[in-house]
Coordinates of C-alpha atoms in Angstrom, one line a residue:
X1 CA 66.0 -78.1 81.9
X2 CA 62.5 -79.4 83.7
X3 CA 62.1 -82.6 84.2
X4 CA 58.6 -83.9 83.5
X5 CA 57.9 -87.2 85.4
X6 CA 55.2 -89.2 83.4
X7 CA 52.9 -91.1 86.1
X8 CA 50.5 -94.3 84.9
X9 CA 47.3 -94.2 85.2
X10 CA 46.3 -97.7 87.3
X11 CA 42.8 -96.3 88.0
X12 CA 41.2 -96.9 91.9
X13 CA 43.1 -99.4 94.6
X14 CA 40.8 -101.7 95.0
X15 CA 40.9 -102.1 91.2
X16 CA 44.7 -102.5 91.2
X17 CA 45.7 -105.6 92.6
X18 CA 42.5 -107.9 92.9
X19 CA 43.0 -109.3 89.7
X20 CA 40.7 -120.2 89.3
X21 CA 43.4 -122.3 90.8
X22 CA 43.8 -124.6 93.9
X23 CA 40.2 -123.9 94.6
X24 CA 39.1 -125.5 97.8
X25 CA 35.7 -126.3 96.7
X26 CA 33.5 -125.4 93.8
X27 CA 30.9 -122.7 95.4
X28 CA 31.2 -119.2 93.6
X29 CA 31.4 -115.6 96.1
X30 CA 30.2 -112.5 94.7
X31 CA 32.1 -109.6 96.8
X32 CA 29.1 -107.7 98.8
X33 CA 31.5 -104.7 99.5
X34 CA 34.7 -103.4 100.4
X35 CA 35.8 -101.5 103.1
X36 CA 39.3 -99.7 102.7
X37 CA 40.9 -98.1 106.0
X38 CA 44.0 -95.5 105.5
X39 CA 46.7 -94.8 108.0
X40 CA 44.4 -92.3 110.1
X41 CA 41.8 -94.8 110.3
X42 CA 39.1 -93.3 108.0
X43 CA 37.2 -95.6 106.2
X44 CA 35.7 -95.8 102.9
X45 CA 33.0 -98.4 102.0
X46 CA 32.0 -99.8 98.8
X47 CA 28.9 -101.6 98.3
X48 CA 28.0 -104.2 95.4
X49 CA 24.2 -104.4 93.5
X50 CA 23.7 -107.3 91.8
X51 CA 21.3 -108.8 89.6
X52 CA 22.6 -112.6 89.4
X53 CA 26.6 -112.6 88.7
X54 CA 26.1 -109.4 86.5
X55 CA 27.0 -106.4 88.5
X56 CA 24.4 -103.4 88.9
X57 CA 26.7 -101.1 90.3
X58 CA 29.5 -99.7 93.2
X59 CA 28.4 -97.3 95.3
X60 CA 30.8 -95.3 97.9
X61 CA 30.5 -91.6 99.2
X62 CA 33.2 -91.1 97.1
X63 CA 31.8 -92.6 93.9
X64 CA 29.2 -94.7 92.4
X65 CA 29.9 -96.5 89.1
X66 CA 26.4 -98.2 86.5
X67 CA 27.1 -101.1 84.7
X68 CA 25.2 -102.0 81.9
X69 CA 25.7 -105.7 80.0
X70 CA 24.9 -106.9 76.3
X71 CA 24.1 -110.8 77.2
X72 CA 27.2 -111.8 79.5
X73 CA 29.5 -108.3 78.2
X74 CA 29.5 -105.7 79.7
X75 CA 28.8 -102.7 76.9
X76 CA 28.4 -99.3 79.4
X77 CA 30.2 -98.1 82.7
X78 CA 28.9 -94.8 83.8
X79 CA 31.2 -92.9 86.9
X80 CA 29.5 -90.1 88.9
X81 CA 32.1 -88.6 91.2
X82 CA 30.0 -87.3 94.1
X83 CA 32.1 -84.3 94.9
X84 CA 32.1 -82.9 91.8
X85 CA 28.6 -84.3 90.0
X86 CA 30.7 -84.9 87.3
X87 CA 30.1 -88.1 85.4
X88 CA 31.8 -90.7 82.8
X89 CA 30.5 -92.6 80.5
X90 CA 32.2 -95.5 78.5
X91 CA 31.1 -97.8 75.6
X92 CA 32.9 -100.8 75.2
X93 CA 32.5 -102.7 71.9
X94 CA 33.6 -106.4 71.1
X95 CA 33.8 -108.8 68.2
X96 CA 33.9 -112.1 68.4
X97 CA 33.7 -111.8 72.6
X98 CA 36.9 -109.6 72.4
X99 CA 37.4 -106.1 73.4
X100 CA 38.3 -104.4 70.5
X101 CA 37.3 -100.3 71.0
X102 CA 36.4 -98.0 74.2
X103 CA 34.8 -94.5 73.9
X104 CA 34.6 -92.1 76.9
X105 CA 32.3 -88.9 77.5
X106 CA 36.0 -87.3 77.6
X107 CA 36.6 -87.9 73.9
X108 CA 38.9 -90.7 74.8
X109 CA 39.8 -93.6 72.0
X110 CA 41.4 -97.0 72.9
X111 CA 41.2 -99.3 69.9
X112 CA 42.3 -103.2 70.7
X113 CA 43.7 -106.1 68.6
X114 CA 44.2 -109.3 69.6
X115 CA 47.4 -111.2 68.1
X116 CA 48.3 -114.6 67.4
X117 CA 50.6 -114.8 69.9
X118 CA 48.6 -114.3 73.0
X119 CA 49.7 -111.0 73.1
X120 CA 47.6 -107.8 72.8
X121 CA 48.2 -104.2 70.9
X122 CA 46.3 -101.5 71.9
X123 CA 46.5 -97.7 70.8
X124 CA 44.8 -94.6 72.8
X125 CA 43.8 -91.0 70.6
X126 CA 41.9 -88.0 71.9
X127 CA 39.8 -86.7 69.7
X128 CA 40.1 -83.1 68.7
X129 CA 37.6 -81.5 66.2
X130 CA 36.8 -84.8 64.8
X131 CA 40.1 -85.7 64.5
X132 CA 42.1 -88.3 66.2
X133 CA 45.4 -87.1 67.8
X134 CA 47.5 -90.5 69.4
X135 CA 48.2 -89.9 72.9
X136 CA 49.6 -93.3 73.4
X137 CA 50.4 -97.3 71.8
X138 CA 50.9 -100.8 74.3
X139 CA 50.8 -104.3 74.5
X140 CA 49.9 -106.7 77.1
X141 CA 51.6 -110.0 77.9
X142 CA 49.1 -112.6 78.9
X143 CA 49.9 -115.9 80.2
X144 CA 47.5 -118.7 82.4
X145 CA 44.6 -115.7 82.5
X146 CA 47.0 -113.3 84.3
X147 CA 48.7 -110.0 82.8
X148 CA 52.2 -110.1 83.0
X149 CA 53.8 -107.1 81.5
X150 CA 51.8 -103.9 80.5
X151 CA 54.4 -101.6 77.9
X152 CA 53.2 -98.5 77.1
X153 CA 54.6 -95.9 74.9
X154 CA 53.3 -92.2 75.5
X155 CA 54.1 -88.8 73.0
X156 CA 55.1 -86.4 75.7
X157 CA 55.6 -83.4 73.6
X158 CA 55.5 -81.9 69.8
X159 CA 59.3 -81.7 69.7
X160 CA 59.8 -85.2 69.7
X161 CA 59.9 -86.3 73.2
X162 CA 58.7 -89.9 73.9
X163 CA 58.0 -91.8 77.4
X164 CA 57.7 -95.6 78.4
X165 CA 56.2 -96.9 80.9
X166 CA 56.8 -100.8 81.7
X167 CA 54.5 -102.3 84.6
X168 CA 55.3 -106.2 85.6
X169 CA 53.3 -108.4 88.0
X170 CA 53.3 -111.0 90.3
X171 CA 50.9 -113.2 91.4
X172 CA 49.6 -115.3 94.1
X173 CA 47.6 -118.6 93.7
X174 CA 43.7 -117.4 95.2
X175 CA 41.0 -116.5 93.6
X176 CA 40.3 -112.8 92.1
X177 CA 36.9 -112.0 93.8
X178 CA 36.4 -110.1 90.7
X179 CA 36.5 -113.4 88.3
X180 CA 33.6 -114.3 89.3
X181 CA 31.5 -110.9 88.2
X182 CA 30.1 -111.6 84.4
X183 CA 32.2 -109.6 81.9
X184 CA 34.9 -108.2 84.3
X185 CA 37.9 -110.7 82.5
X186 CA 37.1 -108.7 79.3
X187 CA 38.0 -105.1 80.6
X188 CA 41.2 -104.6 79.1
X189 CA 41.6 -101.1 80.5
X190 CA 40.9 -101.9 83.7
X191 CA 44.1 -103.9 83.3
X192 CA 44.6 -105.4 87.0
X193 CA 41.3 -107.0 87.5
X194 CA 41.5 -108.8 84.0
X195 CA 43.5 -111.4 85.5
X196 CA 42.8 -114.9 87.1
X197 CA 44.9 -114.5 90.3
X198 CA 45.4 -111.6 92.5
X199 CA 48.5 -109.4 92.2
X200 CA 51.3 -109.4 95.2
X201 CA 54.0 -107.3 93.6
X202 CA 53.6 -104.5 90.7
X203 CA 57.0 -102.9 89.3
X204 CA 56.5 -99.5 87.4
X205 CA 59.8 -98.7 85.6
X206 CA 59.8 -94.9 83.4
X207 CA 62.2 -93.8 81.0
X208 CA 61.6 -90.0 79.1
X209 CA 63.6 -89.3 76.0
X210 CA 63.5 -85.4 75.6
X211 CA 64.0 -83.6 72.1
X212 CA 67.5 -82.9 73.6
X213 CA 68.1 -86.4 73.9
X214 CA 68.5 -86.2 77.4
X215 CA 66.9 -88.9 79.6
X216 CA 65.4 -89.3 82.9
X217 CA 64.6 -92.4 84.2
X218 CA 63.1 -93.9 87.0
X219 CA 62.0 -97.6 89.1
X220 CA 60.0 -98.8 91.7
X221 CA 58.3 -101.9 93.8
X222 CA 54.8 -101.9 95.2
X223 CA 53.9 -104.9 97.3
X224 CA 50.7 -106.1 99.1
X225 CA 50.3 -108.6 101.7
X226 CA 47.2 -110.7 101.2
X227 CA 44.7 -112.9 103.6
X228 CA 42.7 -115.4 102.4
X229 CA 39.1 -117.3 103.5
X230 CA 38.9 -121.3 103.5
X231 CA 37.5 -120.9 100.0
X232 CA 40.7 -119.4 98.8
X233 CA 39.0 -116.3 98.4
X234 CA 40.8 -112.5 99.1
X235 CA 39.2 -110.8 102.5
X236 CA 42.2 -108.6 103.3
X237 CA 44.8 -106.5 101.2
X238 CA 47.1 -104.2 103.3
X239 CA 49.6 -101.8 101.0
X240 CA 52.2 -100.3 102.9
X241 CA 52.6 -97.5 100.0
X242 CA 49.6 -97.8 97.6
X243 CA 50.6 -97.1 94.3
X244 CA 47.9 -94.7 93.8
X245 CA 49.8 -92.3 96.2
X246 CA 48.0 -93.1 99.6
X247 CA 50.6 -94.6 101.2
X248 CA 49.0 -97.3 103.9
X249 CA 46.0 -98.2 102.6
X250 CA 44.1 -101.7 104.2
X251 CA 41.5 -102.9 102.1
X252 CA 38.6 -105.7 103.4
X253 CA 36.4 -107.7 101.2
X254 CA 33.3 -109.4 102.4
X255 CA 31.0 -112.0 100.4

């Protein structure tokens, strides 16, 4: 029988584990760019446009990402991948100041609901001929502004085949240089940078339950080591084997 391994999608490194406390004074630093170096010593840079602490875009040779705000929310996010041209557009909706529903250009659905407990439920659909078809359903464990735990259960078949992924974080005690960008804190699927601290250890654990009832099952442990400014704030990341499949990746931040 083939296996199929179900991967996550975490989205770009440098949005993985830069997610105020012990702050050494109260001054605020808006990252100006990012420079991430792999193993070979190629580099990719990524420059920040601002207009005040609302963010205008990103713009690498890889990619450049629009951001378009509602008051302090941010209500657009337009990818153009500049290999292929192709590009991405997302709506974000809120009520009350909460996320509550995201709409891609790819016919993509996440629909958010924030509980009583702290907690937050969250269900993805593609949508097929004007109808929705659930791909996925999650919660997220928050706790002192940083995400915890992210469970996720996906339909991996017709025959009744289900997958869960669990992702759990650590953090360290510095700043997130994305806090300080208007709206970021909000982006519930951008799931790393929605937290207060940065993260310093990720664990992805999958489980598949096939039709036959046969189950495959697998763990593992990224880690970053992190430097810091006397501000507190991030300059350096370096991942030894970045989750996103790059193994050595350093990333630099500069303000």
């Amino acid at each position: 029988m083939k296996k199929i391994k179900i991967v996550p999608v975490i989205g770009f490194l440098v949005l993985l584990f830069a997610s105020c406390s012990q702050d050494k004074n109260t001054s605020t630093k808006l990252v100006s760019k990012i420079v991430e170096t792999n193993a070979g010593g190629k580099t990719v840079t990524t420059a920040f446009s601002y207009k005040g602490d609302h963010l205008v875009s990103t713009n690498s040779e890889l990619i450049r990402v629009d951001y378009t705000y509602d008051d302090s929310l941010i209500s657009q996010i337009k990818k153009t991948d500049k290999k292929t041209n192709k590009i991405t557009v997302f709506k974000y909706t809120y009520v009350k100041g909460k996320l509550s529903l995201v709409e891609s250009s790819d016919r993509l659905i996440v629909r958010y609901k924030h509980n009583s407990d702290g907690t937050i439920a969250y269900e993805g659909f593609h949508l097929e001929d004007q109808k929705e078809k659930r791909l996925y359903a999650g919660v997220l464990t928050v706790k002192t502004s940083n995400v915890l735990t992210d469970k996720k259960n996906f339909v991996v078949d017709e025959n009744g085949g289900k997958s869960t992924t669990s992702i759990s974080y650590d953090y360290d005690q510095a700043k997130n240089p994305w806090n300080a960008i208007a709206g970021f804190t909000n982006l519930l699927d951008h799931t790393s940078i929605i937290s207060a601290n940065n993260g310093i250890m990720m664990v992805v654990e999958n489980s598949t339950l096939f039709a036959d009832e046969s189950v495959t099952s697998s763990a593992k442990m990224y880690r970053c080591t992190m430097k810091y400014d006397d501000d507190n704030y991030l300059i350096e990341q370096i991942f030894e084997d970045a989750p996103d499949g790059r193994g050595y990746v350093k990333a630099t931040y500069f303000y």
